[in-house]
Amino acid sequence: MARLWAGIVSLGCIPAATALASSSVFSSSLISQNVFNGDNFLKYDGVRGPYVDRVSYGVSRDTPAQCSVDQVIMIKRHGERYPASGEGTSIEQALKKVNNTIAGNYNGDLAFLQNWTYFVPSDCYEAETWAGPYAGLTDAYNHGQEYRERYGHLWDGESLLPLFTSDFQRVIETAQKFGEGFFGNDSYSTKAALNIISESSSQGADSLTPTCRKQDDNAQNICNSMPYYLPQFDAAADRLNAQYQGLNLNWTDVVSLMLMTAYELNTRSSSDWIDVFTTDEWVSFSHIWNINFYYCSGPGNSYMRAVGALYINATLTLLNEGPSSGSLFFNFAHDSNITPIITALGIATPSTPLPTDRVSFHSPWKTEDIVPMGGRLTIERLNCTSSALAPAGTFVRLVLNEAVVPLQECQNGPGYSCPLNNYTEFVRGLPSFVPECEVPAEEPQYLDFWWNYTTSTEENYRRGSRCNGLA
Ligand SMILES: *[C@@H]1O[C@H](CO)[C@@H](O)[C@H](O)[C@H]1NC(C)=O
Ligand SMILES: *[C@@H]1O[C@H](CO)[C@@H](O)[C@H](O)[C@H]1NC(C)=O
Ligand SMILES: *[C@@H]1O[C@H](CO)[C@@H](O)[C@H](O)[C@H]1NC(C)=O
Ligand SMILES: *[C@@H]1O[C@H](CO)[C@@H](O)[C@H](O)[C@H]1NC(C)=O
Ligand SMILES: *[C@@H]1O[C@H](CO)[C@@H](O)[C@H](O)[C@H]1NC(C)=O
Ligand SMILES: *[C@@H]1O[C@H](CO)[C@@H](O)[C@H](O)[C@H]1NC(C)=O
Ligand SMILES: *[C@@H]1O[C@H](CO)[C@@H](O)[C@H](O)[C@H]1NC(C)=O
Ligand SMILES: *[C@@H]1O[C@H](CO)[C@@H](O)[C@H](O)[C@H]1NC(C)=O
């Protein structure tokens, strides 16, 4: 009798359990009634600090059960870095005010300064970081390893695989470390072929860093007036000034010190500065970066859909050609090259323009969810068998910072993916980069390097000048 029950149970359950095993399910035990997303500093650091995953919509990151991935096209921002040179100037200016007034007076909110030192060697501005748990080079290496685990079935272990990076030192280093993680250190030297694509505007459309010859003057003016004033910065200045006689921080000094705080994590495991500012002040800090990206290289700038459409149109060609043109396309560039792509896809576009004088709490344009350091947009081509959702065929899925982001207009495939024919229609509706941005006729008129790449390994270890301490 017991045997019979056991038999019935397994006959009844095995097929169902097998189907579920490859789908994602919520945990049904000990369901937490608290949601802690608002507590993560990395969601408020203005994409100056370490990488953080995008908040998921609940759609499983795993490949849908009835599908397999047969092509992957990724574009990744360089990893965690030191501040940019211009940021360094304002940071050092604000720090000097602090140093000059509190010297020896180690109490109050800044008591930790007794044992604190600044973390940017003068020759390290702009460089990728290499120390600490959130270092850019470590992040890139780990990401390469993770993608080998996830997508390793798309590489036969033998064929030469090109990697594509824009020609900027920290971006190149990110591509190199990602490659070492993906291939393994030894295979990287012989199986990868690092293709370095010039960032010059004379590349025209054959670029990972396209520029638009036309300018949206209104957007550009707002873009240039960073940082934007929000009253929380004055509140922070007042609180600190009240504690230290003669300290005369103004709101832009506060923004500079907050900038510095976020960057500190790129080389150290923690920053005592985080608690100097309230969470409300960090909300405002985060928002000024939303505004900045929105107008400089996002939906607030009328040419950015066309700029982003260049990449989306070229990837569409790869998706329609399928694995016969290659299965893995790993690309490396900057944040401001990825935000136009997100703009063209329309997956984070707010319904009304962002104001500069208050926080847009209801806007989907949140930079930490779009281009954190090391952020990535991964396009998966799926080959799926027929199911109740859709007949068998080819589908496209967008994964942004490891969260699946369905298109609003097209989500009827497995795992909320979009059938390739519908996706094709969607992309055909985008503006054209070359005419919209007036690419001169003597410059390349389309993106070509994915079909015409070098198989030479000679750039795999190219090194620029590196800052102190980095071998
Ligand atoms: C600074 O370090 C010294 C020695 O480790 C320690 O005694 C002191 O408490 C520290 N000061 C602060 C403000 O953390
Ligand atoms: C301020 O003091 C800190 C700690 O002594 C030091 O590391 C930093 O270089 C100083 N910065 C400036 C701009 O003087
Ligand atoms: C491979 O390179 C990484 C990053 O440079 C390093 O951390 C690791 O120790 C190396 N592994 C081997 C097996 O050499
Ligand atoms: C804050 O002070 C610095 C000089 O310490 C100055 O460069 C900056 O313009 C001031 N900001 C404002 C808003 O006044
Ligand atoms: C999908 O996968 C099946 C099974 O591997 C294969 O026969 C078929 O050709 C693939 N379809 C496409 C469009 O690549
Ligand atoms: C997808 O394309 C098919 C055939 O072209 C069309 O009938 C259907 O309405 C489209 N679906 C969506 C969601 O666009
Ligand atoms: C889209 O890409 C294809 C092939 O890469 C190219 O021939 C075509 O001109 C591009 N279309 C637009 C509108 O950019
Ligand atoms: C292929 O790329 C090389 C250099 O990267 C360039 O000189 C050549 O014109 C390209 N060929 C085509 C057909 O675009």
Coordinates of C-alpha atoms and ligand atoms in Angstrom, one line a residue:
M1 CA 0.0 0.0 0.0
A2 CA 2.7 2.4 1.0
R3 CA 4.6 1.5 -2.2
L4 CA 1.6 2.1 -4.2
W5 CA 1.1 5.6 -2.7
A6 CA 4.7 6.4 -3.2
G7 CA 4.4 5.3 -6.8
I8 CA 1.3 7.5 -7.4
V9 CA 2.9 10.4 -5.7
S10 CA 6.0 10.3 -7.8
L11 CA 4.1 9.7 -11.1
G12 CA 1.9 12.6 -10.3
C13 CA 4.7 14.9 -9.2
I14 CA 7.8 14.3 -11.2
P15 CA 6.6 16.0 -14.4
A16 CA 5.2 19.0 -12.6
A17 CA 8.3 19.3 -10.4
T18 CA 10.6 19.1 -13.5
A19 CA 8.7 21.9 -15.2
L20 CA 8.9 24.0 -12.0
A21 CA 12.5 23.3 -11.4
S22 CA 13.5 25.3 -14.4
S23 CA 11.1 28.1 -13.7
S24 CA 11.5 30.6 -10.9
V25 CA 9.2 30.5 -7.9
F26 CA 8.7 32.7 -4.9
S27 CA 9.7 31.3 -1.5
S28 CA 6.5 30.4 0.3
S29 CA 8.0 30.0 3.8
L30 CA 8.8 32.8 6.3
I31 CA 7.8 35.6 3.9
S32 CA 9.3 38.8 5.2
Q33 CA 6.8 41.6 5.7
N34 CA 9.5 44.3 5.5
V35 CA 10.9 45.6 2.2
F36 CA 14.4 47.0 2.6
N37 CA 15.1 48.4 -0.9
G38 CA 15.1 52.0 0.4
D39 CA 17.9 51.2 2.8
N40 CA 20.6 50.5 0.2
F41 CA 23.1 53.3 -0.1
L42 CA 24.1 52.2 -3.5
K43 CA 20.6 53.2 -4.8
Y44 CA 21.4 56.8 -3.9
D45 CA 25.0 57.3 -4.8
G46 CA 24.4 59.0 -8.1
V47 CA 26.2 56.2 -10.0
R48 CA 29.5 57.4 -8.5
G49 CA 29.9 54.4 -6.2
P50 CA 29.9 50.6 -6.7
Y51 CA 27.7 48.5 -9.0
V52 CA 24.3 47.4 -7.8
D53 CA 21.7 45.2 -9.6
R54 CA 18.5 46.8 -10.9
V55 CA 15.4 46.2 -8.8
S56 CA 13.6 43.3 -10.5
Y57 CA 10.0 43.3 -11.6
G58 CA 9.8 39.7 -10.3
V59 CA 10.4 38.2 -13.8
S60 CA 13.0 35.4 -13.4
R61 CA 16.5 36.2 -14.6
D62 CA 16.8 32.5 -15.7
T63 CA 16.1 31.5 -19.2
P64 CA 12.4 30.5 -19.6
A65 CA 11.9 26.8 -19.3
Q66 CA 10.9 26.2 -22.9
C67 CA 13.7 28.3 -24.4
S68 CA 17.5 28.4 -24.9
V69 CA 19.6 31.4 -25.3
D70 CA 21.4 31.3 -28.7
Q71 CA 22.9 34.8 -28.9
V72 CA 23.9 37.5 -26.4
I73 CA 24.8 41.1 -27.1
M74 CA 26.0 43.1 -24.1
I75 CA 27.2 46.7 -23.6
K76 CA 28.8 47.4 -20.3
R77 CA 29.9 50.6 -18.6
H78 CA 33.5 50.5 -17.3
G79 CA 33.9 49.4 -13.7
E80 CA 34.3 51.4 -10.5
R81 CA 36.7 54.2 -10.8
Y82 CA 38.3 57.2 -9.1
P83 CA 36.7 60.6 -9.5
A84 CA 37.0 62.4 -12.8
S85 CA 39.6 65.2 -12.8
G86 CA 37.1 68.0 -12.7
E87 CA 35.3 66.4 -9.8
G88 CA 38.7 66.1 -8.0
T89 CA 39.2 69.8 -8.1
S90 CA 35.9 70.5 -6.3
I91 CA 36.3 67.7 -3.9
E92 CA 39.8 68.9 -2.8
Q93 CA 38.5 72.5 -2.5
A94 CA 35.8 71.4 -0.1
L95 CA 38.1 69.1 1.8
K96 CA 40.5 72.0 2.3
K97 CA 37.8 74.0 3.9
V98 CA 37.1 71.2 6.3
N99 CA 40.8 70.6 7.0
N100 CA 41.5 74.2 7.6
T101 CA 38.8 74.7 10.2
I102 CA 38.6 71.4 12.1
A103 CA 42.3 70.8 12.4
G104 CA 42.8 69.1 15.8
N105 CA 39.2 69.6 16.8
Y106 CA 38.1 65.9 16.5
N107 CA 34.6 65.8 17.8
G108 CA 31.1 66.0 16.4
D109 CA 30.0 64.4 13.1
L110 CA 33.5 64.6 11.7
A111 CA 35.4 63.1 14.6
F112 CA 36.4 60.2 12.4
L113 CA 38.7 62.6 10.5
Q114 CA 41.3 62.0 13.2
N115 CA 42.1 58.7 11.5
W116 CA 40.9 59.3 8.0
T117 CA 42.9 60.1 4.9
Y118 CA 41.9 61.2 1.4
F119 CA 42.0 58.2 -0.9
V120 CA 42.8 59.6 -4.4
P121 CA 46.5 59.7 -5.3
S122 CA 47.0 62.8 -7.5
D123 CA 47.8 60.7 -10.6
C124 CA 44.8 58.4 -10.2
Y125 CA 41.9 60.7 -11.2
E126 CA 39.9 59.0 -14.0
A127 CA 41.5 55.6 -13.4
E128 CA 39.7 52.3 -12.8
T129 CA 40.1 51.2 -9.2
W130 CA 41.9 48.0 -8.2
A131 CA 41.8 47.9 -4.4
G132 CA 38.9 47.1 -1.9
P133 CA 35.9 44.8 -2.3
Y134 CA 34.2 47.0 -4.8
A135 CA 37.2 47.7 -7.1
G136 CA 36.4 48.2 -10.7
L137 CA 38.9 45.6 -12.0
T138 CA 37.6 43.0 -9.5
D139 CA 34.0 43.7 -10.5
A140 CA 34.9 43.3 -14.2
Y141 CA 36.7 40.0 -13.6
N142 CA 33.9 38.6 -11.5
H143 CA 31.3 39.7 -14.1
G144 CA 33.3 37.8 -16.8
Q145 CA 33.3 34.7 -14.6
E146 CA 29.5 35.0 -14.0
Y147 CA 28.8 35.4 -17.7
R148 CA 31.0 32.4 -18.5
E149 CA 28.9 30.3 -16.2
R150 CA 25.7 31.7 -17.6
Y151 CA 26.6 31.9 -21.3
G152 CA 29.6 29.6 -21.6
H153 CA 27.5 27.1 -23.7
L154 CA 27.7 29.7 -26.5
W155 CA 31.5 29.4 -26.8
D156 CA 33.1 26.2 -27.9
G157 CA 36.3 26.8 -25.9
E158 CA 38.4 26.9 -29.1
S159 CA 37.2 29.6 -31.5
L160 CA 38.6 33.1 -31.3
L161 CA 36.1 35.5 -29.8
P162 CA 36.3 39.2 -30.4
L163 CA 35.7 41.7 -27.6
F164 CA 34.8 45.3 -28.5
T165 CA 35.9 48.3 -26.4
S166 CA 35.9 52.0 -26.9
D167 CA 39.4 53.5 -26.8
F168 CA 39.5 54.9 -23.3
Q169 CA 41.9 53.5 -20.7
R170 CA 39.5 52.5 -18.0
V171 CA 37.1 51.1 -20.5
I172 CA 39.8 49.0 -22.1
E173 CA 41.0 47.7 -18.7
T174 CA 37.4 46.7 -17.9
A175 CA 37.1 44.8 -21.1
Q176 CA 40.5 43.1 -20.4
K177 CA 39.5 42.0 -16.9
F178 CA 36.1 40.9 -18.0
G179 CA 37.9 38.8 -20.7
E180 CA 40.2 37.2 -18.2
G181 CA 37.2 36.3 -16.0
F182 CA 35.2 34.9 -19.0
F183 CA 37.9 33.0 -20.7
G184 CA 40.1 32.2 -17.8
N185 CA 43.5 34.0 -17.6
D186 CA 45.3 31.6 -19.9
S187 CA 42.7 31.3 -22.7
Y188 CA 42.2 35.0 -22.6
S189 CA 45.7 35.6 -24.1
T190 CA 45.0 33.4 -27.1
K191 CA 41.3 33.0 -27.6
A192 CA 40.2 36.7 -27.1
A193 CA 40.8 39.4 -29.7
L194 CA 40.4 42.8 -28.2
N195 CA 39.1 45.2 -30.8
I196 CA 39.6 48.8 -29.7
I197 CA 37.2 51.2 -31.4
S198 CA 38.2 54.8 -31.6
E199 CA 36.1 57.3 -29.6
S200 CA 36.8 60.0 -32.2
S201 CA 33.7 61.6 -33.7
S202 CA 35.2 60.9 -37.1
Q203 CA 34.2 57.3 -36.6
G204 CA 30.7 58.5 -37.6
A205 CA 28.2 55.6 -37.2
D206 CA 30.9 53.0 -36.8
S207 CA 31.2 53.6 -33.1
L208 CA 30.4 52.5 -29.6
T209 CA 30.5 56.2 -28.6
P210 CA 28.6 58.0 -31.3
T211 CA 28.1 61.8 -31.0
C212 CA 25.3 63.9 -32.5
R213 CA 26.3 66.8 -34.7
K214 CA 23.0 68.5 -33.9
Q215 CA 22.4 69.9 -30.4
D216 CA 19.2 70.4 -28.3
D217 CA 20.1 73.8 -26.9
N218 CA 17.6 73.8 -24.1
A219 CA 18.6 70.4 -22.9
Q220 CA 22.3 71.2 -23.2
N221 CA 21.9 74.4 -21.1
I222 CA 20.3 72.3 -18.3
C223 CA 22.9 69.6 -18.7
N224 CA 25.7 72.2 -18.3
S225 CA 24.2 73.7 -15.1
M226 CA 25.0 70.7 -12.9
P227 CA 25.0 70.7 -9.9
Y228 CA 21.3 71.6 -9.4
Y229 CA 20.3 73.2 -6.1
L230 CA 18.0 71.4 -3.7
P231 CA 17.4 72.7 -0.2
Q232 CA 18.6 69.5 1.5
F233 CA 22.2 70.5 0.6
D234 CA 21.8 73.7 2.6
A235 CA 20.4 71.7 5.5
A236 CA 23.6 69.6 5.5
A237 CA 25.8 72.6 5.2
D238 CA 24.1 74.3 8.2
R239 CA 24.3 71.2 10.3
L240 CA 28.0 70.9 9.8
N241 CA 28.8 74.7 10.0
A242 CA 27.0 74.8 13.3
Q243 CA 29.4 72.2 14.8
Y244 CA 32.7 73.7 13.7
Q245 CA 33.5 77.4 14.2
G246 CA 34.7 79.0 11.0
L247 CA 33.6 76.2 8.8
N248 CA 31.8 77.9 5.9
L249 CA 30.6 75.1 3.7
N250 CA 28.1 76.1 1.1
W251 CA 25.7 73.8 -0.8
T252 CA 28.0 73.0 -3.7
D253 CA 30.7 72.0 -1.2
V254 CA 28.2 69.6 0.3
V255 CA 27.6 68.1 -3.1
S256 CA 31.3 67.7 -3.6
L257 CA 31.7 65.9 -0.3
M258 CA 28.8 63.6 -1.1
L259 CA 30.5 62.9 -4.4
M260 CA 33.7 62.0 -2.6
T261 CA 31.8 59.7 -0.3
A262 CA 30.3 57.7 -3.1
Y263 CA 33.7 57.3 -4.7
E264 CA 35.4 56.3 -1.5
L265 CA 33.7 52.9 -1.7
N266 CA 35.3 52.2 -5.0
T267 CA 38.7 51.8 -3.3
R268 CA 37.7 51.1 0.4
S269 CA 35.3 48.7 2.1
S270 CA 33.4 51.5 3.9
S271 CA 33.1 55.2 4.1
D272 CA 32.7 57.1 7.4
W273 CA 31.3 60.0 5.4
I274 CA 28.1 58.1 4.5
D275 CA 26.5 58.8 7.9
V276 CA 27.6 62.5 7.8
F277 CA 24.6 63.1 5.5
T278 CA 21.0 62.0 6.1
T279 CA 19.1 59.7 3.9
D280 CA 17.0 62.6 2.7
E281 CA 20.1 64.4 1.6
W282 CA 21.2 61.3 -0.3
V283 CA 17.8 61.2 -2.0
S284 CA 18.4 64.7 -3.3
F285 CA 22.0 63.9 -4.2
S286 CA 20.8 60.9 -6.3
H287 CA 18.2 63.0 -8.0
I288 CA 20.6 65.6 -9.3
W289 CA 22.2 62.8 -11.3
N290 CA 18.8 61.7 -12.7
I291 CA 18.4 65.3 -13.9
N292 CA 21.9 65.5 -15.3
F293 CA 21.7 62.2 -17.3
Y294 CA 18.1 63.0 -18.4
Y295 CA 19.1 66.2 -20.1
C296 CA 22.7 65.4 -21.2
S297 CA 22.3 61.9 -22.6
G298 CA 18.7 60.8 -21.9
P299 CA 15.1 61.3 -22.8
G300 CA 15.2 65.0 -22.0
N301 CA 17.5 65.6 -25.0
S302 CA 15.6 65.4 -28.3
Y303 CA 18.5 63.7 -30.2
M304 CA 19.2 60.9 -27.8
R305 CA 16.7 58.4 -29.2
A306 CA 18.4 58.7 -32.6
V307 CA 21.9 58.3 -30.9
G308 CA 20.7 55.1 -29.1
A309 CA 18.9 53.8 -32.2
L310 CA 22.3 53.3 -33.9
Y311 CA 23.2 50.5 -31.5
I312 CA 19.7 49.1 -31.3
N313 CA 19.4 49.0 -35.1
A314 CA 22.8 47.3 -35.5
T315 CA 22.0 44.7 -32.8
L316 CA 18.7 44.1 -34.6
T317 CA 20.8 43.0 -37.7
L318 CA 22.7 40.6 -35.5
L319 CA 19.5 39.2 -33.9
N320 CA 18.0 38.6 -37.3
E321 CA 21.1 36.9 -38.6
G322 CA 21.3 34.8 -35.5
P323 CA 24.3 32.7 -34.3
S324 CA 25.7 32.3 -37.8
S325 CA 27.1 35.8 -37.4
G326 CA 28.4 35.0 -33.9
S327 CA 26.8 34.1 -30.6
L328 CA 28.6 36.4 -28.1
F329 CA 29.1 40.2 -28.6
F330 CA 30.6 41.8 -25.5
N331 CA 31.0 45.6 -25.8
F332 CA 32.4 48.2 -23.4
A333 CA 31.8 51.9 -23.2
H334 CA 30.7 54.7 -20.9
D335 CA 27.5 55.5 -19.0
S336 CA 26.6 58.3 -21.5
N337 CA 26.7 55.8 -24.4
I338 CA 24.3 53.5 -22.6
T339 CA 21.7 56.0 -21.5
P340 CA 20.8 56.9 -25.2
I341 CA 20.2 53.2 -25.8
I342 CA 17.8 53.0 -22.8
T343 CA 16.2 56.1 -24.2
A344 CA 15.7 54.6 -27.6
L345 CA 14.2 51.4 -26.0
G346 CA 11.8 53.6 -24.0
I347 CA 12.1 51.4 -20.9
A348 CA 12.8 54.2 -18.4
T349 CA 11.3 57.3 -20.0
P350 CA 9.2 59.5 -17.6
S351 CA 5.8 60.7 -18.9
T352 CA 6.7 64.4 -18.1
P353 CA 10.1 66.2 -18.2
L354 CA 12.1 66.1 -15.0
P355 CA 12.1 69.4 -13.1
T356 CA 15.4 70.6 -11.8
D357 CA 14.2 72.1 -8.6
R358 CA 12.5 69.2 -6.9
V359 CA 12.8 65.4 -6.7
S360 CA 10.8 63.4 -9.2
F361 CA 9.7 60.6 -6.9
H362 CA 7.5 58.9 -9.4
S363 CA 9.8 58.9 -12.4
P364 CA 11.2 55.6 -13.8
W365 CA 14.4 57.5 -14.8
K366 CA 16.6 56.4 -11.9
T367 CA 20.3 56.3 -12.8
E368 CA 21.3 53.7 -10.2
D369 CA 18.8 51.3 -11.9
I370 CA 20.2 52.2 -15.4
V371 CA 24.0 52.9 -15.4
P372 CA 25.7 52.1 -12.1
M373 CA 29.5 51.6 -12.4
G374 CA 29.9 48.3 -14.3
G375 CA 26.3 48.4 -15.4
R376 CA 25.3 46.4 -18.4
L377 CA 22.5 46.0 -20.9
T378 CA 22.3 42.4 -22.1
I379 CA 20.2 41.5 -25.1
E380 CA 19.3 37.8 -25.3
R381 CA 18.1 36.0 -28.4
L382 CA 15.9 33.1 -27.3
N383 CA 14.9 30.0 -29.3
C384 CA 11.7 28.7 -27.7
T385 CA 9.4 25.7 -28.3
S386 CA 5.7 26.3 -28.5
S387 CA 3.7 27.0 -25.3
A388 CA 0.5 28.5 -24.2
L389 CA 2.2 31.9 -24.4
A390 CA 3.4 31.8 -28.0
P391 CA 4.1 29.4 -30.9
A392 CA 7.7 28.2 -31.3
G393 CA 10.2 30.7 -32.6
T394 CA 12.8 33.3 -31.9
F395 CA 12.3 35.9 -29.1
V396 CA 14.2 38.9 -27.7
R397 CA 14.7 39.6 -24.0
L398 CA 16.3 42.7 -22.5
V399 CA 18.2 42.3 -19.2
L400 CA 19.3 45.5 -17.6
N401 CA 21.8 45.1 -14.7
E402 CA 20.6 41.5 -14.3
A403 CA 16.9 42.3 -14.1
V404 CA 14.6 41.4 -17.0
V405 CA 13.0 44.5 -18.4
P406 CA 10.1 43.8 -20.8
L407 CA 9.2 46.2 -23.5
Q408 CA 5.9 47.9 -22.7
E409 CA 4.6 47.4 -26.2
C410 CA 5.7 43.8 -26.7
Q411 CA 5.9 41.2 -23.9
N412 CA 3.9 38.3 -25.2
G413 CA 6.7 35.8 -25.4
P414 CA 8.0 33.4 -22.8
G415 CA 9.4 35.2 -19.7
Y416 CA 7.8 38.4 -21.1
S417 CA 10.2 38.4 -24.1
C418 CA 9.2 39.9 -27.4
P419 CA 8.8 37.8 -30.6
L420 CA 11.7 38.7 -33.0
N421 CA 9.4 39.8 -35.8
N422 CA 7.5 42.2 -33.4
Y423 CA 10.8 43.4 -32.0
T424 CA 12.0 44.1 -35.5
E425 CA 8.9 46.2 -36.2
F426 CA 9.5 48.1 -33.0
V427 CA 13.1 48.9 -33.9
R428 CA 12.2 49.9 -37.4
G429 CA 10.0 52.6 -35.8
L430 CA 13.0 54.3 -34.2
P431 CA 14.6 57.5 -35.7
S432 CA 17.7 57.0 -37.9
F433 CA 21.0 58.1 -36.4
V434 CA 22.8 59.1 -39.6
P435 CA 20.3 61.6 -41.0
E436 CA 19.0 62.9 -37.6
C437 CA 22.5 63.5 -36.3
E438 CA 23.9 64.7 -39.6
V439 CA 26.8 62.3 -39.9
P440 CA 29.0 63.8 -42.7
A441 CA 29.0 61.8 -45.9
E442 CA 32.8 61.2 -45.7
E443 CA 32.4 59.4 -42.3
P444 CA 31.2 55.8 -41.9
Q445 CA 27.5 55.6 -42.3
Y446 CA 26.8 52.4 -40.4
L447 CA 28.1 50.3 -37.5
D448 CA 30.3 47.7 -39.1
F449 CA 32.9 46.5 -36.6
W450 CA 30.8 43.4 -35.5
W451 CA 31.2 42.1 -39.0
N452 CA 34.7 43.3 -39.7
Y453 CA 36.9 42.8 -36.7
T454 CA 40.5 42.0 -36.0
T455 CA 41.4 38.5 -34.9
S456 CA 44.8 39.7 -33.7
T457 CA 45.5 39.3 -29.9
E458 CA 48.0 42.0 -29.8
E459 CA 45.9 44.6 -27.9
N460 CA 44.8 42.1 -25.3
Y461 CA 47.2 43.4 -22.7
R462 CA 47.5 47.0 -23.9
R463 CA 48.4 49.2 -21.0
G464 CA 48.2 53.0 -20.7
S465 CA 49.8 55.0 -18.0
R466 CA 48.5 53.7 -14.7
C467 CA 48.4 55.4 -11.4
N468 CA 50.5 54.5 -8.4
G469 CA 50.3 51.1 -6.9
L470 CA 48.8 49.4 -9.9
A471 CA 51.2 46.9 -11.4
Ligands
LIG1 C1 41.7 56.9 15.9 O1 42.6 55.8 16.1 C2 43.1 55.7 17.4 C3 44.1 54.6 17.4 O2 43.6 53.5 16.8 C4 41.9 55.4 18.4 O3 42.3 55.3 19.7 C5 40.9 56.6 18.2 O4 39.8 56.3 19.0 C6 40.5 56.8 16.8 N1 39.7 58.0 16.7 C7 38.5 58.0 16.2 C8 37.7 59.3 16.2 O5 38.0 57.0 15.6
LIG2 C1 42.7 66.9 4.4 O1 43.1 66.1 5.4 C2 43.1 64.7 5.1 C3 43.4 63.9 6.3 O2 44.6 64.3 6.9 C4 44.2 64.5 4.0 O3 44.2 63.1 3.7 C5 43.8 65.3 2.8 O4 44.8 65.2 1.8 C6 43.6 66.8 3.2 N1 43.1 67.4 2.0 C7 43.4 68.6 1.7 C8 42.8 69.1 0.4 O5 44.1 69.3 2.3
LIG3 C1 43.7 35.5 -12.9 O1 43.7 36.9 -12.9 C2 43.0 37.4 -11.8 C3 42.8 38.9 -12.0 O2 44.0 39.5 -12.4 C4 43.7 37.1 -10.5 O3 43.0 37.6 -9.4 C5 43.8 35.6 -10.4 O4 44.5 35.2 -9.3 C6 44.4 34.9 -11.6 N1 44.2 33.5 -11.6 C7 45.1 32.6 -11.9 C8 44.7 31.2 -11.8 O5 46.2 33.0 -12.3
LIG4 C1 31.1 77.5 -2.5 O1 32.4 77.8 -2.2 C2 33.4 77.6 -3.2 C3 34.8 78.0 -2.7 O2 35.1 77.5 -1.5 C4 33.1 78.3 -4.4 O3 34.0 77.9 -5.5 C5 31.7 77.9 -4.9 O4 31.3 78.7 -6.0 C6 30.7 78.2 -3.7 N1 29.4 77.8 -4.1 C7 28.3 78.6 -4.0 C8 27.0 78.0 -4.4 O5 28.4 79.7 -3.6
LIG5 C1 15.9 26.3 -32.4 O1 16.4 25.1 -31.8 C2 16.1 23.9 -32.5 C3 16.6 22.8 -31.6 O2 17.9 22.9 -31.3 C4 16.7 24.0 -33.8 O3 16.4 22.8 -34.6 C5 16.2 25.2 -34.6 O4 16.8 25.3 -35.8 C6 16.4 26.5 -33.8 N1 15.7 27.6 -34.4 C7 16.3 28.7 -34.8 C8 15.4 29.7 -35.4 O5 17.5 28.9 -34.6
LIG6 C1 3.3 40.8 -33.7 O1 3.4 40.6 -35.1 C2 2.3 39.9 -35.6 C3 2.5 39.5 -37.0 O2 3.3 40.5 -37.6 C4 1.0 40.7 -35.4 O3 -0.1 40.0 -35.8 C5 0.9 41.0 -33.9 O4 -0.2 41.9 -33.7 C6 2.1 41.6 -33.3 N1 2.0 41.7 -31.9 C7 2.5 42.7 -31.1 C8 2.3 42.6 -29.7 O5 3.0 43.7 -31.7
LIG7 C1 20.3 49.6 -39.7 O1 21.4 48.7 -39.8 C2 21.6 48.2 -41.1 C3 22.7 47.1 -41.0 O2 23.6 47.2 -40.0 C4 22.0 49.3 -42.0 O3 22.2 48.8 -43.3 C5 20.8 50.3 -42.0 O4 21.2 51.4 -42.8 C6 20.5 50.8 -40.6 N1 19.3 51.6 -40.5 C7 19.3 52.7 -39.9 C8 18.0 53.4 -40.0 O5 20.2 53.2 -39.3
LIG8 C1 37.2 46.8 -41.9 O1 37.9 47.5 -40.9 C2 39.1 48.1 -41.3 C3 39.8 48.6 -40.1 O2 39.3 48.2 -38.9 C4 38.8 49.2 -42.3 O3 40.1 49.7 -42.7 C5 38.1 48.6 -43.5 O4 37.7 49.6 -44.3 C6 36.8 47.9 -43.0 N1 36.2 47.2 -44.1 C7 34.9 47.4 -44.5 C8 34.4 46.6 -45.6 O5 34.2 48.2 -43.9

